[in-house]
Structures are given as structure tokens and as C-alpha cells.
Coordinates of C-alpha atoms in Angstrom, one line a residue:
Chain K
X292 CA 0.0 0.0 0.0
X293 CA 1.1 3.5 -0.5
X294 CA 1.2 6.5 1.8
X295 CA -2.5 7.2 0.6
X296 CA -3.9 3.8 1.3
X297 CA -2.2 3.1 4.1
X298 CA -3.9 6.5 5.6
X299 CA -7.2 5.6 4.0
X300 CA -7.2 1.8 5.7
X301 CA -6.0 2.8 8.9
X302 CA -8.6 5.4 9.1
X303 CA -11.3 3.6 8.2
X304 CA -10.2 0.4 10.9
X305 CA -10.2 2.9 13.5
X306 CA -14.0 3.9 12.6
X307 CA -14.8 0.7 12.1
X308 CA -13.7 0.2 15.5
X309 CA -14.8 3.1 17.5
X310 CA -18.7 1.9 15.7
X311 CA -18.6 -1.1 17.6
X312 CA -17.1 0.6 21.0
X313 CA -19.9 3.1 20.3
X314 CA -22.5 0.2 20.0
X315 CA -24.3 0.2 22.8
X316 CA -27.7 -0.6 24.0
X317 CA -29.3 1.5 26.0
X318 CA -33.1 2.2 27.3
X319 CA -33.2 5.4 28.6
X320 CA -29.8 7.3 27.3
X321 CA -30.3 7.2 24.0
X322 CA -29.5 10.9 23.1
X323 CA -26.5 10.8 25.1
X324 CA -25.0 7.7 22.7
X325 CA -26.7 9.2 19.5
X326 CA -24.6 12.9 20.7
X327 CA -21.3 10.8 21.4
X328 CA -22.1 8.9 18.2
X329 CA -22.5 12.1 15.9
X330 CA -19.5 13.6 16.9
X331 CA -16.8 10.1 16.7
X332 CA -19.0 9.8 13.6
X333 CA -18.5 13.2 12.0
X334 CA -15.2 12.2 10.3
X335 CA -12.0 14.0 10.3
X336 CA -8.3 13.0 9.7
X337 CA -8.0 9.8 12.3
X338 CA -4.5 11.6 12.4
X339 CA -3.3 10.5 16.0
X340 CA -5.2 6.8 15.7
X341 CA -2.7 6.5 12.8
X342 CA 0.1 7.7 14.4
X343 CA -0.4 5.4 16.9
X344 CA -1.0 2.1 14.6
X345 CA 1.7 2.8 12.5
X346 CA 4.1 3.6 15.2
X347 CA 2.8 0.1 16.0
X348 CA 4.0 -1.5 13.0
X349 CA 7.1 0.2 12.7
X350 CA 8.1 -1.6 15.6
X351 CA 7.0 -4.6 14.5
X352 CA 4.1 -5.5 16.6
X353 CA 0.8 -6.5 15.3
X354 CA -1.6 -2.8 15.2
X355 CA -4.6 -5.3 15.2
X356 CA -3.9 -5.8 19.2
X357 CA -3.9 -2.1 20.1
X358 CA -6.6 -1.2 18.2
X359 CA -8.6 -0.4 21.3
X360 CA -6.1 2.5 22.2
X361 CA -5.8 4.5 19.0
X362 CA -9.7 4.6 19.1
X363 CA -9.6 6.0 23.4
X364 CA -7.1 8.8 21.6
X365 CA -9.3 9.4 19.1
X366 CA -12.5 9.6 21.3
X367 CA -9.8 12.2 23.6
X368 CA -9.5 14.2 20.9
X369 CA -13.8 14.3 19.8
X370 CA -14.3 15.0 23.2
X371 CA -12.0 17.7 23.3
X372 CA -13.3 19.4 20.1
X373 CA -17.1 19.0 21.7
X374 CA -15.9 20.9 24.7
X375 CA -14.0 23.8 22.6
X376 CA -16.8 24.1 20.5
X377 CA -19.3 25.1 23.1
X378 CA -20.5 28.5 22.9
X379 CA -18.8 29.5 26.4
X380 CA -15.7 28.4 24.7
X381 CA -15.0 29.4 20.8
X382 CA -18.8 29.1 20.1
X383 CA -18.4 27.6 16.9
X384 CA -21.4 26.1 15.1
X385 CA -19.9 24.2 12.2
X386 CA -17.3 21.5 12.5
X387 CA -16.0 19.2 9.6
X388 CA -19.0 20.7 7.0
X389 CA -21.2 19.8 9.8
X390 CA -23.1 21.4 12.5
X391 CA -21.5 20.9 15.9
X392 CA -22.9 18.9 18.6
X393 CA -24.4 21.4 20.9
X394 CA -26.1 22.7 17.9
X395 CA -27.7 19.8 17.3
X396 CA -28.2 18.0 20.8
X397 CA -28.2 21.6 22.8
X398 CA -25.6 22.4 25.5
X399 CA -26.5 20.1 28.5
X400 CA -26.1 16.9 25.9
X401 CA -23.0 18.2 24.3
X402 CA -21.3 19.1 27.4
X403 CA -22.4 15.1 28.9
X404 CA -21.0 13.7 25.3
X405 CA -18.2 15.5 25.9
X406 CA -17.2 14.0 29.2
X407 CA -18.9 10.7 27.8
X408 CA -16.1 10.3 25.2
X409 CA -13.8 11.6 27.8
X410 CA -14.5 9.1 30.4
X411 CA -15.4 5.9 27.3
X412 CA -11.7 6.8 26.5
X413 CA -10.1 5.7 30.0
X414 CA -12.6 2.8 30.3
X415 CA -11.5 1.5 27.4
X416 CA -7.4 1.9 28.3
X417 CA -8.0 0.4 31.6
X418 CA -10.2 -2.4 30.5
X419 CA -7.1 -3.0 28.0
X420 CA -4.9 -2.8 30.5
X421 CA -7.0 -5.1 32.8
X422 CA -6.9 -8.0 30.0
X423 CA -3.4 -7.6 28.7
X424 CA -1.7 -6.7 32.1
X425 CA 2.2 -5.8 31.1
X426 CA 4.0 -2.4 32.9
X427 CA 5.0 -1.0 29.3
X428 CA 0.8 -1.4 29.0
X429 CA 0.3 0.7 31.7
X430 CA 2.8 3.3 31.2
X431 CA 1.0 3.2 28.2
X432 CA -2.2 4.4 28.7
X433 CA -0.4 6.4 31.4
X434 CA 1.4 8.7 28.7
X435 CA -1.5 9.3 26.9
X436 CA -3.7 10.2 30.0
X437 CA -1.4 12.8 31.0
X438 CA -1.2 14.2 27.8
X439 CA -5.1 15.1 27.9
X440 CA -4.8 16.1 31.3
X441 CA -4.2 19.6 33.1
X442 CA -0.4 19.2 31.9
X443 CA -1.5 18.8 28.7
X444 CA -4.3 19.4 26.4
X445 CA -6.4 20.8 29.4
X446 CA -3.6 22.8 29.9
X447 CA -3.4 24.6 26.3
X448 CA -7.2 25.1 26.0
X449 CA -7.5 26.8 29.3
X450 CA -4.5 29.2 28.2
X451 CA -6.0 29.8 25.0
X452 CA -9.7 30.9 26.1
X453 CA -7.3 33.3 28.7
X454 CA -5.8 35.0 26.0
X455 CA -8.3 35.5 23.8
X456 CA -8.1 39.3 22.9
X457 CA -4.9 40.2 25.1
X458 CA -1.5 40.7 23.8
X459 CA 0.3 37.7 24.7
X460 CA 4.1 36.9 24.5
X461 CA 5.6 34.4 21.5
X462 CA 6.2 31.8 24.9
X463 CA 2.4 31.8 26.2
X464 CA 1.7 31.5 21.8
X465 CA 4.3 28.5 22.2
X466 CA 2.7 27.2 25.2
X467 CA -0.5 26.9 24.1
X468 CA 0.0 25.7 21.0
X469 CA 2.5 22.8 22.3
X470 CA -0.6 21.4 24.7
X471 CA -3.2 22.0 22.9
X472 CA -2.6 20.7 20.2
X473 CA 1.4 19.0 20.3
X474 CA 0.6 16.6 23.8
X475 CA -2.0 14.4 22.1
X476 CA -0.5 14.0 18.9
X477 CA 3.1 13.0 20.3
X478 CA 1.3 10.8 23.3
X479 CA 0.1 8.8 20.3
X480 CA 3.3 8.1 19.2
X481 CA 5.5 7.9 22.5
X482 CA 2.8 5.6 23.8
X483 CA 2.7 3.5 20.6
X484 CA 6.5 3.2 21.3
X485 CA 6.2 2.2 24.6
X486 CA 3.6 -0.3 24.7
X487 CA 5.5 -1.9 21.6
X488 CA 8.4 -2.4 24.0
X489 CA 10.7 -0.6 22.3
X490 CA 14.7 0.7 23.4
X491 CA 15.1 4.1 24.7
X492 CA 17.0 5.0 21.4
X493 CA 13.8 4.5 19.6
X494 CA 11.2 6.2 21.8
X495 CA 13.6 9.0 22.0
X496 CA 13.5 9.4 18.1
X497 CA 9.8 8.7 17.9
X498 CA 9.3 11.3 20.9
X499 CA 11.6 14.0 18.8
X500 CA 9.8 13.4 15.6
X501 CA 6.2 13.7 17.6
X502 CA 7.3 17.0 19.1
X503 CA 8.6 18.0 15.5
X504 CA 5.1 17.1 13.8
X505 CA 2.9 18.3 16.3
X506 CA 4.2 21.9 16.0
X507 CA 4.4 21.7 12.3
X508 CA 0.8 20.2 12.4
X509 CA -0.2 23.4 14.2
X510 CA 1.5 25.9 11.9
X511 CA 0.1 25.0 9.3
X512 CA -3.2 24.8 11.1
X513 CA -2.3 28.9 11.6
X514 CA -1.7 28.9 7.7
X515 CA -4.5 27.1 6.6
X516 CA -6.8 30.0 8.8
X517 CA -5.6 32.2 6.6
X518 CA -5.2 30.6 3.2
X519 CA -7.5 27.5 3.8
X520 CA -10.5 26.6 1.5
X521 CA -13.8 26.7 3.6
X522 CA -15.2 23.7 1.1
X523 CA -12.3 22.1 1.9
X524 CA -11.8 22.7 5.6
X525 CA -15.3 22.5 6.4
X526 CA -15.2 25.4 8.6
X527 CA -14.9 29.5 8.3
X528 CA -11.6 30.6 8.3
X529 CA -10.5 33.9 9.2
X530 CA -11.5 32.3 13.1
X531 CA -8.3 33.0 14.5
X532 CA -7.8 37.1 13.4
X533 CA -11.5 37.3 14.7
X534 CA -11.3 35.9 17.9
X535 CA -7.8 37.8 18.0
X536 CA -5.5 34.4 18.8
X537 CA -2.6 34.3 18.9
X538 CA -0.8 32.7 15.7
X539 CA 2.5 31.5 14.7
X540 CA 1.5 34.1 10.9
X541 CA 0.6 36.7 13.3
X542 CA 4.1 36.8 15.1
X543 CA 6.4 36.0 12.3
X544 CA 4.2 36.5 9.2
X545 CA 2.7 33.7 6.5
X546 CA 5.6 34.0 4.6
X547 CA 8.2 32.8 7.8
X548 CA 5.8 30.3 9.3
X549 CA 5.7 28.6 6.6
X550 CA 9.8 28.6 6.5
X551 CA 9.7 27.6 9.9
X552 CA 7.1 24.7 9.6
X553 CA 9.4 23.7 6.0
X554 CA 12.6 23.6 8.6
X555 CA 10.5 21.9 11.5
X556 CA 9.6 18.7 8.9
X557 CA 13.2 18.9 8.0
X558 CA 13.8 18.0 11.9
X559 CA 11.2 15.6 12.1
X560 CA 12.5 13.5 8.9
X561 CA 16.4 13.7 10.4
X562 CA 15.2 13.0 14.3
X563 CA 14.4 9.3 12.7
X564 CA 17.9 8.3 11.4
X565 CA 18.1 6.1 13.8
X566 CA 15.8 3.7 11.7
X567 CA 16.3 2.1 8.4
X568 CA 15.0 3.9 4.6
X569 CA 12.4 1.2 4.1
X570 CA 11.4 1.1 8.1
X571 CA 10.2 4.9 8.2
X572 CA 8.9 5.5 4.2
X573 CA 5.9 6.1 6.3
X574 CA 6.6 8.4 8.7
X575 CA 8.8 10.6 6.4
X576 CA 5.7 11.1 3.6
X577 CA 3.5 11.9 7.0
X578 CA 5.6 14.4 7.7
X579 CA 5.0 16.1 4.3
X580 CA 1.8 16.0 4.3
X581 CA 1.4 17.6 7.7
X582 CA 2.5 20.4 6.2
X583 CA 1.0 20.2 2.5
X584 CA -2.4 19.3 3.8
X585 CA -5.6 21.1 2.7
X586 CA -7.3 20.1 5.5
Chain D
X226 CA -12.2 6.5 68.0
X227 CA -16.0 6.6 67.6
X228 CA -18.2 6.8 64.3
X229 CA -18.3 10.9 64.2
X230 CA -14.4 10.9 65.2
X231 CA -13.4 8.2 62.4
X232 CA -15.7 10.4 59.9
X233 CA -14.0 13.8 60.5
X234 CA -10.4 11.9 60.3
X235 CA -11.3 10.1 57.3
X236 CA -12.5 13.3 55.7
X237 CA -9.0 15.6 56.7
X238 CA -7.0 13.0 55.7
X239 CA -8.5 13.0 51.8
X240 CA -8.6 16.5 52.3
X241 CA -5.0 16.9 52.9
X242 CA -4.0 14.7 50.3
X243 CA -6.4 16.2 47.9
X244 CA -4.2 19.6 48.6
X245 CA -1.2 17.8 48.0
X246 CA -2.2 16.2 44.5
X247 CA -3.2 19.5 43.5
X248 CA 0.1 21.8 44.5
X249 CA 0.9 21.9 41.3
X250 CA 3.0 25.0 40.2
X251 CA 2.2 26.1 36.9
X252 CA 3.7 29.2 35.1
X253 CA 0.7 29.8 32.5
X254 CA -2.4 27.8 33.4
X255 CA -3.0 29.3 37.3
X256 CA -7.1 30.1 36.9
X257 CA -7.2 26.2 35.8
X258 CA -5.9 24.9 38.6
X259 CA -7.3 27.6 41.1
X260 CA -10.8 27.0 40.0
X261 CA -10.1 23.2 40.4
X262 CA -9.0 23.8 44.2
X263 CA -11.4 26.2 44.5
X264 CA -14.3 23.1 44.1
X265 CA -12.3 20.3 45.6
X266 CA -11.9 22.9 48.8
X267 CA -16.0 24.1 49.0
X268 CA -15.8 21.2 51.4
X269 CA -18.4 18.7 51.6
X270 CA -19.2 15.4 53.6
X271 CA -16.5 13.1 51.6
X272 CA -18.7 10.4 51.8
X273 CA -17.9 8.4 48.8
X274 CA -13.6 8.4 49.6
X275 CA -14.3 7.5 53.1
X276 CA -16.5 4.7 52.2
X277 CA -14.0 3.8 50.0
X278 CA -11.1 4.1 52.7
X279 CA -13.9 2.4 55.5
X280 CA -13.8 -0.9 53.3
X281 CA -10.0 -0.5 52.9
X282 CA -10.0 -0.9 57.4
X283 CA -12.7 -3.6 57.0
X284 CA -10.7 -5.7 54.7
X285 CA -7.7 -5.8 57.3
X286 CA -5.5 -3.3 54.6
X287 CA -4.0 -0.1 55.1
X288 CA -5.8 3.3 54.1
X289 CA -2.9 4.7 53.4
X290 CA -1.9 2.3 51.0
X291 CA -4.4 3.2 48.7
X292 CA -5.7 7.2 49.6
X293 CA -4.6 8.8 46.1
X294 CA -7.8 6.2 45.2
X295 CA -10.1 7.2 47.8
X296 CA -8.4 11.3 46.1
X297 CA -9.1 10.2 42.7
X298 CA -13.0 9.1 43.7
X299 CA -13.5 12.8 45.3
X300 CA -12.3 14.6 42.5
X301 CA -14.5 12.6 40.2
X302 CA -17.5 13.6 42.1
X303 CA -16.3 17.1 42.3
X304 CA -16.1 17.3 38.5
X305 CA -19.9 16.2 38.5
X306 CA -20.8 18.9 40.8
X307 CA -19.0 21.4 38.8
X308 CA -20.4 20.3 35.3
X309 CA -23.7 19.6 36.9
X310 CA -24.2 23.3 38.5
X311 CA -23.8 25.1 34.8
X312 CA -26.2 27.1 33.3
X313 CA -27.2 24.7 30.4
X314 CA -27.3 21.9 33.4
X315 CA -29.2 22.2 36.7
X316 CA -27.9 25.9 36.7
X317 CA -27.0 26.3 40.1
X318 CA -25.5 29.0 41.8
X319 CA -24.7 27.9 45.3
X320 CA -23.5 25.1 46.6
X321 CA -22.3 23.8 50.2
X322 CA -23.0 27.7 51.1
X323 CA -20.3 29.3 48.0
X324 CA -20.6 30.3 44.9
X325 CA -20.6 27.5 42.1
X326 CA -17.4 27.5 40.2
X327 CA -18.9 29.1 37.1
X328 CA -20.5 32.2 39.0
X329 CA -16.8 32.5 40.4
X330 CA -14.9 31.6 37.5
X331 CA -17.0 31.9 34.2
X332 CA -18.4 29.5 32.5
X333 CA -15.6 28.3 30.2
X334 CA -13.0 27.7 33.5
X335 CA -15.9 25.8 34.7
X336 CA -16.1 23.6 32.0
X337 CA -12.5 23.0 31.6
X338 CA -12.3 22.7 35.9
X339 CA -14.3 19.7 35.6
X340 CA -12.7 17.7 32.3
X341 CA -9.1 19.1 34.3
X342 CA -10.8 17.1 37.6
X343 CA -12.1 14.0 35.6
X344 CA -8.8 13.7 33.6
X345 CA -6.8 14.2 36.8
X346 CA -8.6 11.2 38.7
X347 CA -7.9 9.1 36.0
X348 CA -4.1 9.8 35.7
X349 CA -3.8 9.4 39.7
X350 CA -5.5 6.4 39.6
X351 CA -3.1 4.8 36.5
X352 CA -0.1 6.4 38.2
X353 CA -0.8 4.0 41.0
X354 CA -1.8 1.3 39.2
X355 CA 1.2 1.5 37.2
X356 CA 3.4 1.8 40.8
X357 CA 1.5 -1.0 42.1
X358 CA 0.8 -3.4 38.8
X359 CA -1.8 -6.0 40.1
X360 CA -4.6 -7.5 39.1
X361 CA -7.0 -6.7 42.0
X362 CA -5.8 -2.9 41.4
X363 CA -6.3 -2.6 37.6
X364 CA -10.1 -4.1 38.2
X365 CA -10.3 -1.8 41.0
X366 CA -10.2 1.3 39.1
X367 CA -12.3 -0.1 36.2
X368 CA -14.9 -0.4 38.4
X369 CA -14.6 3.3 39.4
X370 CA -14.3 4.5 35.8
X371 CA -17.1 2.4 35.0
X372 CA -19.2 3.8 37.4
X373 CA -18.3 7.6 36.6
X374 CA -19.3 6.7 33.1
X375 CA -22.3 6.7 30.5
X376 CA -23.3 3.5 32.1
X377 CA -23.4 5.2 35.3
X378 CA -23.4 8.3 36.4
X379 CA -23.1 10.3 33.4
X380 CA -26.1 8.1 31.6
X381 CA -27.9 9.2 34.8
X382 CA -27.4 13.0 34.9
X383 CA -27.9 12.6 30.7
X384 CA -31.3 11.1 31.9
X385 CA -31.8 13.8 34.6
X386 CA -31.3 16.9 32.5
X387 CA -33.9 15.0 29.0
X388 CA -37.0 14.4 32.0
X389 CA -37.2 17.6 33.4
X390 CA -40.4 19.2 33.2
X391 CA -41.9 15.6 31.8
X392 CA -43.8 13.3 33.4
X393 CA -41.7 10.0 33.9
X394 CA -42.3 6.6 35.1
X395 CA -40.8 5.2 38.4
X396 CA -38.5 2.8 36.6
X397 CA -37.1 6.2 35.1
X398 CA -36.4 7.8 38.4
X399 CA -35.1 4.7 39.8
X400 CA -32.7 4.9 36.4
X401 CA -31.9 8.3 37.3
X402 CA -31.3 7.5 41.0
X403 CA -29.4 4.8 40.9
X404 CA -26.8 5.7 38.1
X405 CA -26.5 9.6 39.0
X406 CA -25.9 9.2 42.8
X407 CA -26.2 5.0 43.3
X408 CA -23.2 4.0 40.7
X409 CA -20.1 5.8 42.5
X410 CA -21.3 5.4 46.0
X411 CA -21.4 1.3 45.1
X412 CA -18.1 1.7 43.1
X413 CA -16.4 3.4 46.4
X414 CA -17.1 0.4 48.1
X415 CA -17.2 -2.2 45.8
X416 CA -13.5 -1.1 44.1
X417 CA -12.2 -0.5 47.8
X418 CA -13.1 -5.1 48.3
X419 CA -12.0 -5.8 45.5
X420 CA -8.0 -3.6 45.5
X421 CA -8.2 -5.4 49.2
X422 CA -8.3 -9.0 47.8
X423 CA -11.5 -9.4 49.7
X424 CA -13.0 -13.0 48.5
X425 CA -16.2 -13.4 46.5
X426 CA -18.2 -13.2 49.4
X427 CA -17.6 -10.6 51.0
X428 CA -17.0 -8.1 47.7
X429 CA -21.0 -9.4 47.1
X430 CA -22.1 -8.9 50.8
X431 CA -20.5 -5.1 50.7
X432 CA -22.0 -4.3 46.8
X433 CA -25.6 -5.0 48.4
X434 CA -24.6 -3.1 51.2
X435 CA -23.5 -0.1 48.8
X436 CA -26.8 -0.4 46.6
X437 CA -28.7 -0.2 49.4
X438 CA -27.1 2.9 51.2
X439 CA -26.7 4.8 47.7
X440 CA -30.6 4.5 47.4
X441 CA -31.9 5.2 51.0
X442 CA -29.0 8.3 50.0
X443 CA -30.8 9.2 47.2
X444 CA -33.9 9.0 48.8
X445 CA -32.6 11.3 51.6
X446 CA -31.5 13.9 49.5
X447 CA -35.0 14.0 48.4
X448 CA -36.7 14.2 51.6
X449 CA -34.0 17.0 52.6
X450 CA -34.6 19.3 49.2
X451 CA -38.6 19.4 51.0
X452 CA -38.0 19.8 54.3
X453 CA -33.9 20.6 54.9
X454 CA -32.4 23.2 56.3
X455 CA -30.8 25.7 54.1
X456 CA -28.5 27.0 56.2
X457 CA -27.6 23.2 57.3
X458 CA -27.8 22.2 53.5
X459 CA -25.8 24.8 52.0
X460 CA -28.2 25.6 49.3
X461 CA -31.5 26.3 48.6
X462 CA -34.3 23.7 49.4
X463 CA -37.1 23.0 46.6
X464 CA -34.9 23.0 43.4
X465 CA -36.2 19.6 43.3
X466 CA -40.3 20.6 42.5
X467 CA -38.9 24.1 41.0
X468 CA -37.2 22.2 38.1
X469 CA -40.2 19.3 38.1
X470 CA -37.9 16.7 38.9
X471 CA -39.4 13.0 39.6
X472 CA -38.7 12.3 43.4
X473 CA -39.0 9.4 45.4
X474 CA -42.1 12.0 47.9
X475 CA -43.3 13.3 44.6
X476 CA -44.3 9.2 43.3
X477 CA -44.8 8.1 47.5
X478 CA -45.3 11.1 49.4
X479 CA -43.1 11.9 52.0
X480 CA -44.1 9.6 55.1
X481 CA -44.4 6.7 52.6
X482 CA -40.3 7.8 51.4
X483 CA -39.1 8.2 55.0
X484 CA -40.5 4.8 55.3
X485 CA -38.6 3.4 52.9
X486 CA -35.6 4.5 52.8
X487 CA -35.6 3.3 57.1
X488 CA -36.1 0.1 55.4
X489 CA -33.3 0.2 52.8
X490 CA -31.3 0.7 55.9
X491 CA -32.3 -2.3 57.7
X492 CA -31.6 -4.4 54.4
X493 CA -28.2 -2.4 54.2
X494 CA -27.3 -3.5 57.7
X495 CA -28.7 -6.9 57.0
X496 CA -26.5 -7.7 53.8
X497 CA -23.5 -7.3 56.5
X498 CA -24.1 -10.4 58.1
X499 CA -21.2 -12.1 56.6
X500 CA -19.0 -10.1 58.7
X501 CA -18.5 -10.1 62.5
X502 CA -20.4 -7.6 65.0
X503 CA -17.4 -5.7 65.6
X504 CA -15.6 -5.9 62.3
X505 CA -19.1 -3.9 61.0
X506 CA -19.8 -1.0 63.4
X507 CA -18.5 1.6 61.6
X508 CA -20.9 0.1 58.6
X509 CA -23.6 -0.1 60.6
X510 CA -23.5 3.2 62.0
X511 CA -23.0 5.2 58.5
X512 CA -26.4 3.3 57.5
X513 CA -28.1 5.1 60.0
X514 CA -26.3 8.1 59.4
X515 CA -27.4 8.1 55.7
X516 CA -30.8 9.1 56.7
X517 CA -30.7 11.2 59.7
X518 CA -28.2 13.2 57.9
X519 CA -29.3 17.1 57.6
X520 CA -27.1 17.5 54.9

């Protein structure tokens, strides 16, 4: 399979998957699992589920018996986009060409999805964790629960709303950006590493490469704010002038950020040397397209 | 020490280590982390961790052994009350005599208090799992997880908030009662026998216990929104048949719900009887404390 195929079938295993987590009977919740369901269901890139698998198979261990996990990231990182969404937070009402889920299922059921996916996600770690009890499992599921956490993801969301408006420094821009949107994406990886047993050497490359891609990823997310195609984005742009955030174009320009997110995939490619050309095809095309993406 | 004496120590100790899990010194995300403390620190009776530590004593283990679980359960529940006070939820604006964290902190702080809370819980309890790898532990805090989650307590706030205002049958409320309040009350107790390598008898003997005291609970908390205290309560009485919420006095009446929840307690005490007169005081005594609680 090429890069493209590969993306296509690991994305679509992960949904595949996350439908049948999702598949649940209930009597009397119903809207709650139809709210959690629209939202996992919505689509998107499956960016950090496929980090994780193919970190997976890069270090040669079968993706198939960690499925579970990529789908409890993924699931993190709905919930996280249900919270943001709300109108206390960015108060955005379209989401991947779709209406988001409080303006669908109104506030109370969006905020309850929210922590829904939130808390579906750890169930399903620990339950992992439970039937395949290893301490490379646990520090696992460990690295990627931080990540989400108050030192993580938490962490650059709450910052964010805080600085909405006020002039902030290129460090609080830096912090914000690195938790928001960097933990998650190089938990997926460093924990891939991890519970695939893997020597420091490795999860010290992988970990570089993650911290690489995750701040290119969000670069270009800056860019693509500017320069993006609505169709193709399947939300506004122009978000992040309006609701005065702080950007990485808005500090150094489009022209520079772009530079810098060129030299940053540079870094990522050369952080992996430590594995073999036909090991890490992969990982070096994903770094391109992090950074040529459309959406 | 007597029942009220083994309370009060019960609740500083969580209480101090509470404080302790949350010194954490942050550079950009302080309003986070204040509004967190500020909730964990309204006070409260700290029921669930010291059930949860009670069953640790019973079971012939150390509390301290295992407090950053009896932490983790607290901060769960906090998150609830936090998410659950919201305008677009119950919208509350006292609670345990203070502000609710939204009136102090706006709404989006709120929000973001109570995903920090619930993530935090979750990374405490996998930090100690991952310290202390066993089996007993792992299914420990699945069972907590479970309980905090849409097939407990979340399904039954979802529930909560979609019958207000509508006329529902008693199978609902029982739905509502049981999953909303019920689930983590059973799961303090029933996580706490199990992480103590209590045998199959007694972990069944304390879960009927726990379902029984988490409904004559419930049912208390019913009885007290008619005819508590305010100043007792910490918040204002009535919210109950203000917001048309289905009660156990609005199906039974009130003498009919005293009734019964007097003899959910005598079941409660009576599901004990695996265990030695005075192994169980402590249990028997919170039983009766459930319901002549005035707050």
C-alpha cells in the first residue's frame, strides 16, 4: 500500500472500530450515545489513531492488538473538540461541514457527550490494561492520559480561552500551541512506542519526531486559517484574526511560518535516522503532508 | 475513636492529600488549577472516599496504601458537581453555602475545571496502578471508571437533565437515581473489596450493602430538598419541584419515602451479616447516618 492507502485503511479500521465501542444498548440514554455517536461519527483525519498504529508497525508488533487505544485517543480528541466548540468556549457552530454537537443536541447533551467520550476513553485503556496486564501497557495508557490532562491538552485550552483578545508573548503562543494541540499528537506516538516495547533509542526518536510534527501540524493549522478553503476545511476561516488568537502568521508572518514549519519537517524527517530507509517511508511522507495538507 | 471521630479523620486525611495532588506549580495555566482547588476545597461530607477508605480498614488493609484512590473518587465527584451546577445543566449558583465555580470563574474555566478534575482522577488512579501493577488494582479502578461513566453516572445526569419538566415513570427515576448518585457510592465500596483482595463473598455482601445505602441516599436527599435546612444544606431547598424533577415524595409522598428509605437501611445492615459484629460497626453506624443526615 502506498502513503494514501495506508492513511485511507487505517482510518477507516479505527471507525470501524470506534462503531462497535460506540454500539451500545441502551433504554433510557439514548440521546447521550446518539450525541457521542455524531460527533466520533463526523469524520475527520484519524490523524493521532494512525500515528499510533503505524508507530505500531514500525516496531513490528501486530496494530490489530492495540486497536482499542488508537480509538480511546481518538475519542480524547472528539471530546475535546465538543468541549471547545461550546458557545462559552469558541462558540463555533460548524465542524467538519457539519453542525457541531451542541447545535444539534443543545448544550447540556454536548457538554455530557463531551465527558462521555472523555471518560469511554479511560474505560477503554483500563479495561485494555486489565486484560493484557504488562507495565510497558500501563505506562502506556499512562502517557497518553497525561497528555489530555491539566499538563496537557487541558492545559493549552485553558490558556488559550485566557488569552483571547490580550496581547500575549511568542512563549504563552508556544505554550498553548505545544498542549493543545502538540501533547495528544506525540502521546500517540511515544505511547505507541512504549507499549510496543521498544529501546530508549527508539522512543527518543519517535518522541523527537512527535514533538517536530505536532508543532508543524499546528503551523500550518495557523496557515490554513488564513489561506484554507472553507469547502475544503469544512469550517470559516479567518477564526483565528476574529477571535484575536494568537498565531504563529501573526508573530512572524505567513511568509516565515511557513519557512519555519518547512525547517521543522526537515527535523522531524532527520530526528528518525536512527531507523532504516524502508522502516520509516511512512513516517517521512506523513511528515510532508502535515505540512501540505488542505485540511 | 467513635463513628463521628473516624468520619472527621477520614475526611481531613483526603482533604490533605487532595491539597497535596493539587500543589501543582504552573507558570501559565493558574485560573485552571485555582478554580479546580477552589471546588475540591468548597468542602463537603467526603462520603464516597471515606467509604471507599472504610472498606480498605474492614478488609484488614492499610488506608494509606491506597488514599490517592479514595483522592481520585472525590475529585470525580467534584467534577460532576461542577459540570452539573452550569447554566445549560441544573444551573446552580450555590452550593455547600459558595458560589458554584462558574459564578466565580465563568463558564468556560468551569467547564474546563471539571474535564481538568475528571482527567486528573484518571491519571492518579493509572499512576498507582502502574506503581503498584496487580490484578485486584487494575479491576479496582475499572470499576470506578465504569461507574463515573455513560453506564453510570453520566447516563444518569444525561437522563436527569432530558425528563425535566416531563412526566416520567418510576422505573425512570429509579434509572436516574441509581446511576447519578447510586453508581459511585457502590463503586467506592465495591473497588475498595476488590483492591483489598477481599473474597467473592464478601465483595458481594459489601456491593448489596452499597446499593442499598446509595438508594436510601438518594432518597434522603429527596426528603431534605422538602424539608432541609438551608442554612444546614448549603443551598436552597425546593430545586427539586422548582425544576419538576421526579422524586422518590413526589411518586410516594413523604411519610411513605421516610419509610422506605428506614427500610433500605435495615436491608443495608442486614446484607452485612457475613462479617463479624465488631468488624461492621463503623458500617452499621454510617447506615443510620445516611438518613438522619441534615445534609
Amino acid at each position: 500500500m502506498n502513503f494514501k492507502e495506508l492513511m485511507e485503511f487505517d482510518k477507516q479500521i479505527v471507525e470501524k472500530y470506534m462503531d462497535e465501542l460506540l454500539s451500545i444498548n441502551v433504554i433510557y440514554e439514548k440521546k447521550l450515545i446518539e450525541s457521542m455517536k455524531y460527533s466520533v461519527q463526523a469524520g475527520g483525519k484519524r490523524l493521532r489513531p494512525i500515528l499510533f498504529l503505524e508507530t505500531i508497525k514500525l516496531l513490528n508488533k501486530n496494530p490489530f492488538d492495540f486497536i482499542e487505544i488508537a480509538c480511546a485517543i481518538e475519542m480524547i480528541h472528539t471530546y475535546s473538540l465538543i468541549h471547545d466548540d461550546l458557545p462559552a468556549m469558541d462558540n463555533d457552530s460548524l465542524r467538519r461541514g457539519k453542525p457541531t454537537n451542541h447545535v444539534v443536541f443543545g448544550e447540556a447533551t454536548a457538554i455530557l457527550a463531551g465527558d462521555g467520550l472523555l471518560n469511554l476513553a479511560h474505560e477503554i485503556m483500563i479495561a485494555f490494561v486489565s486484560k493484557k496486564l504488562t507495565k510497558n501497557n500501563i505506562n502506556g495508557i499512562n502517557i497518553i492520559s497525561k497528555a489530555a490532562g491539566i499538563n496537557g491538552m487541558i492545559a493549552g485550552q485553558a490558556v488559550d480561552i485566557e488569552s483571547e483578545g490580550k496581547s500575549i508573548d511568542i512563549d504563552t503562543m508556544k505554550f498553548i500551541h505545544s498542549n493543545k494541540t502538540g501533547a495528544l499528537i506525540e502521546a500517540s506516538i511515544v505511547a505507541a512506542a512504549v507499549m510496543s516495547d521498544a529501546d530508549d533509542t527508539r522512543i527518543a526518536a519517535l518522541k523527537t519526531y512527535a514533538k517536530y510534527i505536532g508543532l508543524a501540524f499546528q503551523i500550518t493549522d495557523d496557515i490554513l486559517d488564513i489561506e484554507g478553503n472553507e469547502a475544503e476545511l469544512g469550517k470559516k476561516i479567518g477564526s483565528d484574526e476574529l477571535n484575536d488568537k494568537a498565531t504563529y502568521p501573526k508573530y512572524f508572518g505567513l511568509e516565515k511560518s511557513k519557512e519555519y514549519a518547512k525547517n521543522t519537517i526537515t527535523n522531524a524527517i532527520e530526528s528518525l535516522n536512527v531507523f532504516e530507509p524502508r522502516e520509516k517511508t511512512f513516517f517521512v511522507e506523513l511528515a510532508d503532508y502535515i505540512i501540505c495538507r488542505k485540511k
